[in-house]
PDB file of C-alpha atoms in Angstrom:
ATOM      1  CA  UNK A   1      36.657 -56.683  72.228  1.00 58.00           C
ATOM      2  CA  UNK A   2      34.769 -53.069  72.067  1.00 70.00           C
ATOM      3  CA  UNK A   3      30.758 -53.837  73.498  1.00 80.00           C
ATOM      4  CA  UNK A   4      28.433 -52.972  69.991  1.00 88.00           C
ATOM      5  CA  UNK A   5      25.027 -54.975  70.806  1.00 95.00           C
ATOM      6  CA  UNK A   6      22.901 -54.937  67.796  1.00 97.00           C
ATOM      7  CA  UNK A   7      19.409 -54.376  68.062  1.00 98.00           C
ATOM      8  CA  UNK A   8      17.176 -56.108  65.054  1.00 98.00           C
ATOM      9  CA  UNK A   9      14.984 -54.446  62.867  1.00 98.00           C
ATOM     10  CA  UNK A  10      12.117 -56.711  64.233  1.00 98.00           C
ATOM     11  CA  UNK A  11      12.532 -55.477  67.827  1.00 98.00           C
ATOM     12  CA  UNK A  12      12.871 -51.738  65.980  1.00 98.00           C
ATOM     13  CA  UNK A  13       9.623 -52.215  64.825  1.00 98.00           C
ATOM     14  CA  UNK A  14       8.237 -53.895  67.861  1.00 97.00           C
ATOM     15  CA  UNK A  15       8.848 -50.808  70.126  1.00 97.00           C
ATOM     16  CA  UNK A  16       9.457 -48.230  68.697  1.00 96.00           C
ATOM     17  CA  UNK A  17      11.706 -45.603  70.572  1.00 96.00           C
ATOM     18  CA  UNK A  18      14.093 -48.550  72.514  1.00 98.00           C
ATOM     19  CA  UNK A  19      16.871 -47.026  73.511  1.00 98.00           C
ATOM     20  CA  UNK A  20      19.955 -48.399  75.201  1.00 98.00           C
ATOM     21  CA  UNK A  21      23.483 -46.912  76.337  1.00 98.00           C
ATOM     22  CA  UNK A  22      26.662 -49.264  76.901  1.00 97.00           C
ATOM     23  CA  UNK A  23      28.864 -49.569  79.472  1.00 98.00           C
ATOM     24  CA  UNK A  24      32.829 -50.962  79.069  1.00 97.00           C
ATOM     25  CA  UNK A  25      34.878 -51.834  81.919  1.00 98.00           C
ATOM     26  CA  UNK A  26      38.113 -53.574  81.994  1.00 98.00           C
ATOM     27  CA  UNK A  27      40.363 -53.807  84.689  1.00 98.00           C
ATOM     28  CA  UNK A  28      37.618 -54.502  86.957  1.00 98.00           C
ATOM     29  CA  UNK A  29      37.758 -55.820  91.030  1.00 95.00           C
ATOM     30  CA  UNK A  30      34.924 -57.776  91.663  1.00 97.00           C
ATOM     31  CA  UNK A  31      34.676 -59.596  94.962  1.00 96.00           C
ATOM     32  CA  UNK A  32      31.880 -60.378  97.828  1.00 96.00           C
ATOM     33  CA  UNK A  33      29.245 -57.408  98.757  1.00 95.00           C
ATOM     34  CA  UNK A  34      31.066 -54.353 100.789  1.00 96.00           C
ATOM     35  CA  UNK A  35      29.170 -52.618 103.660  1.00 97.00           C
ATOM     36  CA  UNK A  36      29.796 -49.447 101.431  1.00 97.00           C
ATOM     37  CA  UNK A  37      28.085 -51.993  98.549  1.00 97.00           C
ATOM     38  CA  UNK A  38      25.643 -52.582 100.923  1.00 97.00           C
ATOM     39  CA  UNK A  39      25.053 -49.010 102.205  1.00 98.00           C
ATOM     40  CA  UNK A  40      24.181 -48.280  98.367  1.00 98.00           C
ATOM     41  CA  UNK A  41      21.399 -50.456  98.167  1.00 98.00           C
ATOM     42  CA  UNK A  42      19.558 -49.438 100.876  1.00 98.00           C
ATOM     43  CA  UNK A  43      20.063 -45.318  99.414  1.00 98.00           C
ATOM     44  CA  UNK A  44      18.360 -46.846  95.885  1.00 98.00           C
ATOM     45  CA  UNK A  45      16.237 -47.866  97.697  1.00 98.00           C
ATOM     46  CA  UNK A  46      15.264 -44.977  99.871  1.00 98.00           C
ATOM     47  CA  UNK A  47      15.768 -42.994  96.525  1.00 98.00           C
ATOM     48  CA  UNK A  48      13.085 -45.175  94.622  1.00 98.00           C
ATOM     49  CA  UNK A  49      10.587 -44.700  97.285  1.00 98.00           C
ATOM     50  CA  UNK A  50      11.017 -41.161  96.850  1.00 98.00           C
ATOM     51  CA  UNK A  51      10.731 -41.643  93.316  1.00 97.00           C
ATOM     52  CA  UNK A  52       7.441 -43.392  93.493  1.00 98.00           C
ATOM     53  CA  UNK A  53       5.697 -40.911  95.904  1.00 97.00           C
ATOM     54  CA  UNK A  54       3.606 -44.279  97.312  1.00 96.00           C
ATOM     55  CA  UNK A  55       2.945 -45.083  93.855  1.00 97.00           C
ATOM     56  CA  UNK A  56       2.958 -49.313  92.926  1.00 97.00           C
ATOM     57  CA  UNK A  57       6.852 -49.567  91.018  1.00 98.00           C
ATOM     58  CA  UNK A  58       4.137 -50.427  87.957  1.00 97.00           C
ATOM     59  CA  UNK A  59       2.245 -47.782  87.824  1.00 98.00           C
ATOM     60  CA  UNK A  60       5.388 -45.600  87.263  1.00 98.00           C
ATOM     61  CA  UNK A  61       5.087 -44.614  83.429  1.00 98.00           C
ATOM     62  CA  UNK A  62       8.606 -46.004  82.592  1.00 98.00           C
ATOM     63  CA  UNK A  63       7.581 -49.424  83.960  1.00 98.00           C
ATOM     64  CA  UNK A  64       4.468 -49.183  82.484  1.00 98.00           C
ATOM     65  CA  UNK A  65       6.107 -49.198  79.129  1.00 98.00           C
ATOM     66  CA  UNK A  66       8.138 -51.691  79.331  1.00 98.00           C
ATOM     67  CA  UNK A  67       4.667 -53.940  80.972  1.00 98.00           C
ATOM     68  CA  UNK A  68       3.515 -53.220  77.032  1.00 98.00           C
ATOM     69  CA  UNK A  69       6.355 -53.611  75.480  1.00 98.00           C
ATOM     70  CA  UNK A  70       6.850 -57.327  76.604  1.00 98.00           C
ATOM     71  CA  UNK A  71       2.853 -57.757  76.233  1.00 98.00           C
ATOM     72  CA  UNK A  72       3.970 -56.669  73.130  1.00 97.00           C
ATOM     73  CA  UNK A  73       5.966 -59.915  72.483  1.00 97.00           C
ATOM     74  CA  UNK A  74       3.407 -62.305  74.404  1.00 96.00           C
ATOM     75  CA  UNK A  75       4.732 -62.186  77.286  1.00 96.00           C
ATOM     76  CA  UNK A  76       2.380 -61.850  80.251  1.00 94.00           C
ATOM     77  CA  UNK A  77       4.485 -58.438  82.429  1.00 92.00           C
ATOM     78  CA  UNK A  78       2.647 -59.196  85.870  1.00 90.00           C
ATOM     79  CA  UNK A  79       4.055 -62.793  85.650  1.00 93.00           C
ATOM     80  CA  UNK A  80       7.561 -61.964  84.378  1.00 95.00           C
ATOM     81  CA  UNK A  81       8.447 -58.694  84.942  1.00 97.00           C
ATOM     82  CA  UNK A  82      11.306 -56.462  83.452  1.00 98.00           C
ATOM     83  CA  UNK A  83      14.150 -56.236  85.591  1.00 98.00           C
ATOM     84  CA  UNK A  84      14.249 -53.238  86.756  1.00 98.00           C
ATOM     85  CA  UNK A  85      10.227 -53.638  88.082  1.00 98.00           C
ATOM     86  CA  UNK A  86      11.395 -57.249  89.615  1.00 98.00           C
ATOM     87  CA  UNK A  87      14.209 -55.357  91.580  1.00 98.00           C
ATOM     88  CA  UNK A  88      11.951 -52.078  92.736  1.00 98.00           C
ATOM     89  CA  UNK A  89       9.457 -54.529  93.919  1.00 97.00           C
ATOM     90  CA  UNK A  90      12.258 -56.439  96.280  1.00 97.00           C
ATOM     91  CA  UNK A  91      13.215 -52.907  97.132  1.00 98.00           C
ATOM     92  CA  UNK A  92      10.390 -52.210  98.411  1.00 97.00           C
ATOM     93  CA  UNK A  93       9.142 -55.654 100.191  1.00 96.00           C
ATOM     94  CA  UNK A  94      10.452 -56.792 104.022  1.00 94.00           C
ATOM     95  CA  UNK A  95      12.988 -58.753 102.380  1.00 93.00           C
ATOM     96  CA  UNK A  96      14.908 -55.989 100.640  1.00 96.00           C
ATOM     97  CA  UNK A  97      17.264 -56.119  97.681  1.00 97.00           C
ATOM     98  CA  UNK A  98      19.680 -59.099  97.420  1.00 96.00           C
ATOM     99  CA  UNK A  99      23.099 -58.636  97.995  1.00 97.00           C
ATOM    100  CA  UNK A 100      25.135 -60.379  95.136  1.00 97.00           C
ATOM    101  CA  UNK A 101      28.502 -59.477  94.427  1.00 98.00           C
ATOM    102  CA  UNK A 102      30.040 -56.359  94.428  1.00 98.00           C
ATOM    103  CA  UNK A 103      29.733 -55.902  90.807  1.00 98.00           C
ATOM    104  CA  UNK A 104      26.292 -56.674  90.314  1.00 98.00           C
ATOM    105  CA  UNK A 105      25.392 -54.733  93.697  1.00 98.00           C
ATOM    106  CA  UNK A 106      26.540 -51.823  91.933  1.00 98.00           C
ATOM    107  CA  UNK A 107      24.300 -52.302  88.904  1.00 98.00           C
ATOM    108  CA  UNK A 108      21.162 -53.306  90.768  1.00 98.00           C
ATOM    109  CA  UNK A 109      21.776 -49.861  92.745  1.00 98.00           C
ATOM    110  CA  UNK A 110      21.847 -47.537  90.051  1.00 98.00           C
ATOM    111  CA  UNK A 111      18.698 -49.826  88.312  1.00 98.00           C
ATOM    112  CA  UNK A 112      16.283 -49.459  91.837  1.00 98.00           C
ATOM    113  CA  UNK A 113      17.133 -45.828  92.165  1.00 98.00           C
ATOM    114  CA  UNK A 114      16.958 -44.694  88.430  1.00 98.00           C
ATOM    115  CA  UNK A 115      14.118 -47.221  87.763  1.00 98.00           C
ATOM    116  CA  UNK A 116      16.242 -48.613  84.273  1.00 98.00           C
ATOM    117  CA  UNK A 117      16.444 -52.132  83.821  1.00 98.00           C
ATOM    118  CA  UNK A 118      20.714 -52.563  83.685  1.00 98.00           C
ATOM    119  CA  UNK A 119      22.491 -56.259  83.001  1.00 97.00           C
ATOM    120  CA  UNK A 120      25.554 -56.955  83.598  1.00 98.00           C
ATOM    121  CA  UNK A 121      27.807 -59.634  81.123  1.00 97.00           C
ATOM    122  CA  UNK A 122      31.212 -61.197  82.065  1.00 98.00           C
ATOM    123  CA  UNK A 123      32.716 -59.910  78.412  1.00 97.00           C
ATOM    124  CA  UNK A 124      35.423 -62.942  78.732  1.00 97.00           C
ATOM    125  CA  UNK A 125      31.866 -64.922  78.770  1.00 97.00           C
ATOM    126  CA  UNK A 126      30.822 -63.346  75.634  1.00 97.00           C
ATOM    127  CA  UNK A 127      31.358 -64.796  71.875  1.00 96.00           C
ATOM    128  CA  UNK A 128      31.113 -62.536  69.251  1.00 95.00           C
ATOM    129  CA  UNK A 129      28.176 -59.683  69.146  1.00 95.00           C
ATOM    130  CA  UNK A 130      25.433 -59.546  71.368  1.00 97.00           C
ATOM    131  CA  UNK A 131      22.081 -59.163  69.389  1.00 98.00           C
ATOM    132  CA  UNK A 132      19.055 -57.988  70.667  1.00 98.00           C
ATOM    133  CA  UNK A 133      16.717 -60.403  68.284  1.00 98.00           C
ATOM    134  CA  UNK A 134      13.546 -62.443  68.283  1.00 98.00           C
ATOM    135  CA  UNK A 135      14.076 -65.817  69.015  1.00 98.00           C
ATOM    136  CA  UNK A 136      12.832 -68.742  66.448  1.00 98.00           C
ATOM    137  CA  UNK A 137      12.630 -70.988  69.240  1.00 97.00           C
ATOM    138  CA  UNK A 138      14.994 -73.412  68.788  1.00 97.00           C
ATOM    139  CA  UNK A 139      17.688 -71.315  69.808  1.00 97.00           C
ATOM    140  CA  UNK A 140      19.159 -72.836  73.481  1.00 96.00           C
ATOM    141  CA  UNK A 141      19.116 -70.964  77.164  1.00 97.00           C
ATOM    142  CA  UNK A 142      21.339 -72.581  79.541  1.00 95.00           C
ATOM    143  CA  UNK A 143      19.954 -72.589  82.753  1.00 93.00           C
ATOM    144  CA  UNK A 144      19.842 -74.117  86.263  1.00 89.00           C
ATOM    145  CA  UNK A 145      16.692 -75.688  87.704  1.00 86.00           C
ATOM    146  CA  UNK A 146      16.681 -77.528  91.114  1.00 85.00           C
ATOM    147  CA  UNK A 147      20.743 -77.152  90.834  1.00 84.00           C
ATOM    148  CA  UNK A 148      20.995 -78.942  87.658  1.00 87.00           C
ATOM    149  CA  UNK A 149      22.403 -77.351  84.389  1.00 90.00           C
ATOM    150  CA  UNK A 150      19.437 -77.130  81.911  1.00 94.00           C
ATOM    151  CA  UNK A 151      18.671 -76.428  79.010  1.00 95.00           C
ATOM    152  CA  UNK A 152      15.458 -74.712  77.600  1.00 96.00           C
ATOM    153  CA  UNK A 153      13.866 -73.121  74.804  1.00 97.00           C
ATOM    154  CA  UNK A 154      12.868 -69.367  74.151  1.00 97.00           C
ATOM    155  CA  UNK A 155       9.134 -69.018  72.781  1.00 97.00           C
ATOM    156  CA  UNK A 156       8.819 -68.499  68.761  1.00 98.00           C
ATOM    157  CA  UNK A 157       8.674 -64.619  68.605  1.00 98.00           C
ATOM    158  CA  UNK A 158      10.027 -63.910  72.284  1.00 98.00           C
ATOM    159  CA  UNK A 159      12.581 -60.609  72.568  1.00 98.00           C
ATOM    160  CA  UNK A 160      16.188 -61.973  74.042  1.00 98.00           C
ATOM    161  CA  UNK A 161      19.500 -61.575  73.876  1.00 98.00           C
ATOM    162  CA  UNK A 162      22.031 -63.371  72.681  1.00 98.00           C
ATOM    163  CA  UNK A 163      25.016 -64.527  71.251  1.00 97.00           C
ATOM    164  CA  UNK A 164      26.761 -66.650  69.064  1.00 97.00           C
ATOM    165  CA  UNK A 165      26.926 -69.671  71.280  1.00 96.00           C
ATOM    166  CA  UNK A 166      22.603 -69.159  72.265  1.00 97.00           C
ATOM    167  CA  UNK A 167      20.627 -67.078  74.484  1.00 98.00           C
ATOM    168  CA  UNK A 168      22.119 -65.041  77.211  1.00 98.00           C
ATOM    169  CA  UNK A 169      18.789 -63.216  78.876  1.00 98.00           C
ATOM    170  CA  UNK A 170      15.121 -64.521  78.447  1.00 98.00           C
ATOM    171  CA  UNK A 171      12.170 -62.152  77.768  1.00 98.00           C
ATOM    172  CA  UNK A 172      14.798 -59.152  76.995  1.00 98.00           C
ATOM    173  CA  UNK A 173      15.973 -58.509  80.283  1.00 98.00           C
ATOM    174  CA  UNK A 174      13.614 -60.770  82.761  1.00 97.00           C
ATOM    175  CA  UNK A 175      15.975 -63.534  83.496  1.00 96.00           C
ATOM    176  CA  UNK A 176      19.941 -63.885  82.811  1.00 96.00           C
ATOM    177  CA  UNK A 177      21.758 -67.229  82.084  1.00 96.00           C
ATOM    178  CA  UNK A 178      24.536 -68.121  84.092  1.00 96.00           C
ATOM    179  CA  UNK A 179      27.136 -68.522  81.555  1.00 96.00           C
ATOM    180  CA  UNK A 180      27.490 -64.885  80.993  1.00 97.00           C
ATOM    181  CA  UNK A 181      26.688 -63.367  84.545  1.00 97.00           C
ATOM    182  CA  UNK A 182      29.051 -61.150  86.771  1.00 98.00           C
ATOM    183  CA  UNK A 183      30.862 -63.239  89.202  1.00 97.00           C
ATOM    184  CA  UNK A 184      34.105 -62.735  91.666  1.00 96.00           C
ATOM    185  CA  UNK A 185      36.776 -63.584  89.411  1.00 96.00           C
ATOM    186  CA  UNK A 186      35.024 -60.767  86.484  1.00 98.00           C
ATOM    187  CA  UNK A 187      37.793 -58.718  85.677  1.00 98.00           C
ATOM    188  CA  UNK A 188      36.078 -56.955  82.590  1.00 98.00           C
ATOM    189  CA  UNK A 189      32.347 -56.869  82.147  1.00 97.00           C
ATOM    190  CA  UNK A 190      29.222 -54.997  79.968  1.00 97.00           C
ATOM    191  CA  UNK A 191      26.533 -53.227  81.113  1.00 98.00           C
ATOM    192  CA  UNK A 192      23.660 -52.558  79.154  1.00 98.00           C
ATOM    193  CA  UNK A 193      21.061 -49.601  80.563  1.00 98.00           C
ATOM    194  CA  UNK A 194      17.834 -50.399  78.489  1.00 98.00           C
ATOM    195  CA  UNK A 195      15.137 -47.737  78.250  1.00 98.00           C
ATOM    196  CA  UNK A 196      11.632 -46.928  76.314  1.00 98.00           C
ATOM    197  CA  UNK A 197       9.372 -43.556  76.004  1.00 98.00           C
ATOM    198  CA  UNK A 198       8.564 -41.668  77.917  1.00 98.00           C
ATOM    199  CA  UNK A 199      11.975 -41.787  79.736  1.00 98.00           C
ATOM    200  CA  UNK A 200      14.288 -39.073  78.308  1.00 98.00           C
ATOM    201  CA  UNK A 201      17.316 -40.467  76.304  1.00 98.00           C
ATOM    202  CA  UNK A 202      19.294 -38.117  78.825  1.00 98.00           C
ATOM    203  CA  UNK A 203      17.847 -39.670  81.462  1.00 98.00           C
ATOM    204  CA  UNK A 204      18.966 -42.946  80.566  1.00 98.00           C
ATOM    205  CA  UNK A 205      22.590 -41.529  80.075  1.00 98.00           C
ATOM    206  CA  UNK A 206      22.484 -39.995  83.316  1.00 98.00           C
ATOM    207  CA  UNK A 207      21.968 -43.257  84.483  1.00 98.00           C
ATOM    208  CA  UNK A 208      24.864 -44.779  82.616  1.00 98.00           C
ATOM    209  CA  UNK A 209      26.987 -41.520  83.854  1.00 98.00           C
ATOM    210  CA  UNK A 210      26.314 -42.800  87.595  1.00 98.00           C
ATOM    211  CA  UNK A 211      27.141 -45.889  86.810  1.00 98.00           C
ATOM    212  CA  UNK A 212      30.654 -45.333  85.199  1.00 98.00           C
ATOM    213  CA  UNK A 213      31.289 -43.253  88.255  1.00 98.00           C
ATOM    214  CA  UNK A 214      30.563 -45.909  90.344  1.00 98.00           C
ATOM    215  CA  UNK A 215      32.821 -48.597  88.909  1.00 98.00           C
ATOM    216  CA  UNK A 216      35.733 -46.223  88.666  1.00 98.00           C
ATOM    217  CA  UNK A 217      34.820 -45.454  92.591  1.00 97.00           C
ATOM    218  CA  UNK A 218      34.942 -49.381  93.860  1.00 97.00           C
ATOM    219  CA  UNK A 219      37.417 -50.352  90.922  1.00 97.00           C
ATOM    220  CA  UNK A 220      40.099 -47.797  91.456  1.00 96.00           C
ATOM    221  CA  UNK A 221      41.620 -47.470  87.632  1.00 96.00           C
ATOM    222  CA  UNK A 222      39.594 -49.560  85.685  1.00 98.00           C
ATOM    223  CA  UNK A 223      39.569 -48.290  82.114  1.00 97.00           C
ATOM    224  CA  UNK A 224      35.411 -47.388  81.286  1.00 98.00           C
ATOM    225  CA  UNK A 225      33.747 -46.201  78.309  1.00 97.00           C
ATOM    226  CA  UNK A 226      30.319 -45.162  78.165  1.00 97.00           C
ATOM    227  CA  UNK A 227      29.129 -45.651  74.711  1.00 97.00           C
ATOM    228  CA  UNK A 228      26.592 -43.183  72.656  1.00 96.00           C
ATOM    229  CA  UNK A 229      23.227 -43.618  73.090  1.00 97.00           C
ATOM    230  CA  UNK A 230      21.798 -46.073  70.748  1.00 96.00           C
TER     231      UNK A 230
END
């Protein structure tokens, strides 16, 4: 299956200018965190800080687009934040940023240091096209909550993703379901790099650019195409 997310006109209309760039991978390794993994995270970031200047992740104008664009929607962006703000601010905080798997390590890098929001889907996960729509609110989001499988409900009017079995990310790219996500047995996977004005489309493909470099660098012959800019 070739990764062609659809965007709705509604979401068109909403913000004008969204722009995202695909990333295919097949033939993937996926496995626990590396201490070259590892060693990548802490350079995004060190290159985020550098980015920023001292500046608050939100205050950076790319973030602050996205902070209207889900205001935009009704969504309130200090509570849930995009993904790629959520990640910068772990960056950034004593804690650091999470080690995962190696997969999704290499994502989050490239995210922190480029300041993109970037998921990740298992594409054996996947069924049929993934649409970037507006939900009615009644379609479902499988979740877990206090390690029980749940089940909840997108607002009326809220930007997710999906696909033809329900909702794979809430509020367009603030929180993934697990159904879908990147673990150790992925052998092929999407990645989506999501981006708004002001960032430069090129920017955004540079982004993708580092990140096909970097799954053909920890997955040694892994076939990857990095779709046009859409």
């Amino acid at each position: 299956m070739t990764f062609a997310p659809i965007v709705s006109d509604e979401v068109r209309a909403l913000v004008p200018g969204f722009t995202h760039v695909a990333v295919e991978a097949h033939d993937l390794v996926n496995g626990p965190g590396t201490e070259e993994s590892s060693a990548l995270l802490d350079e995004a970031a060190r290159r985020l800080a550098a980015r920023l200047d001292g500046r608050a992740p939100h205050e950076d104008p790319h973030m602050a687009a996205w902070r209207a664009a889900y205001s935009a929607f009704g969504s309130k962006p200090s509570r849930t934040r995009n993904s790629a703000e959520a990640l910068a601010k772990r960056a950034l905080s004593d804690a650091g940023l999470p080690r995962i798997n190696l997969l999704v390590d290499v994502y989050n890098a490239v995210s922190v240091a480029r300041l993109v929001p970037v998921g990740g889907e298992d594409a054996d996960r996947v069924r049929g096209a993934m649409r970037l729509v507006r939900a009615r609110g009644d379609e479902d989001f499988v979740t877990v909550a206090g390690g029980e499988e749940t089940v909840e409900r997108p607002d009326p009017g809220e930007v997710v993703w999906r696909d033809d079995l329900g909702v794979t990310c809430r509020r367009w790219n603030w929180r993934q379901g697990p159904r879908t996500r990147l673990t150790e047995g992925t052998t092929s996977g999407f990645f989506l790099l999501e981006s708004l004005p002001p960032m430069p489309v090129s920017e955004v493909e540079e982004a993708a650019a580092e990140l096909a470099a970097l799954l053909e660098k920890f997955s040694p012959g892994a076939r990857i195409t990095v779709h046009p800019a859409a």
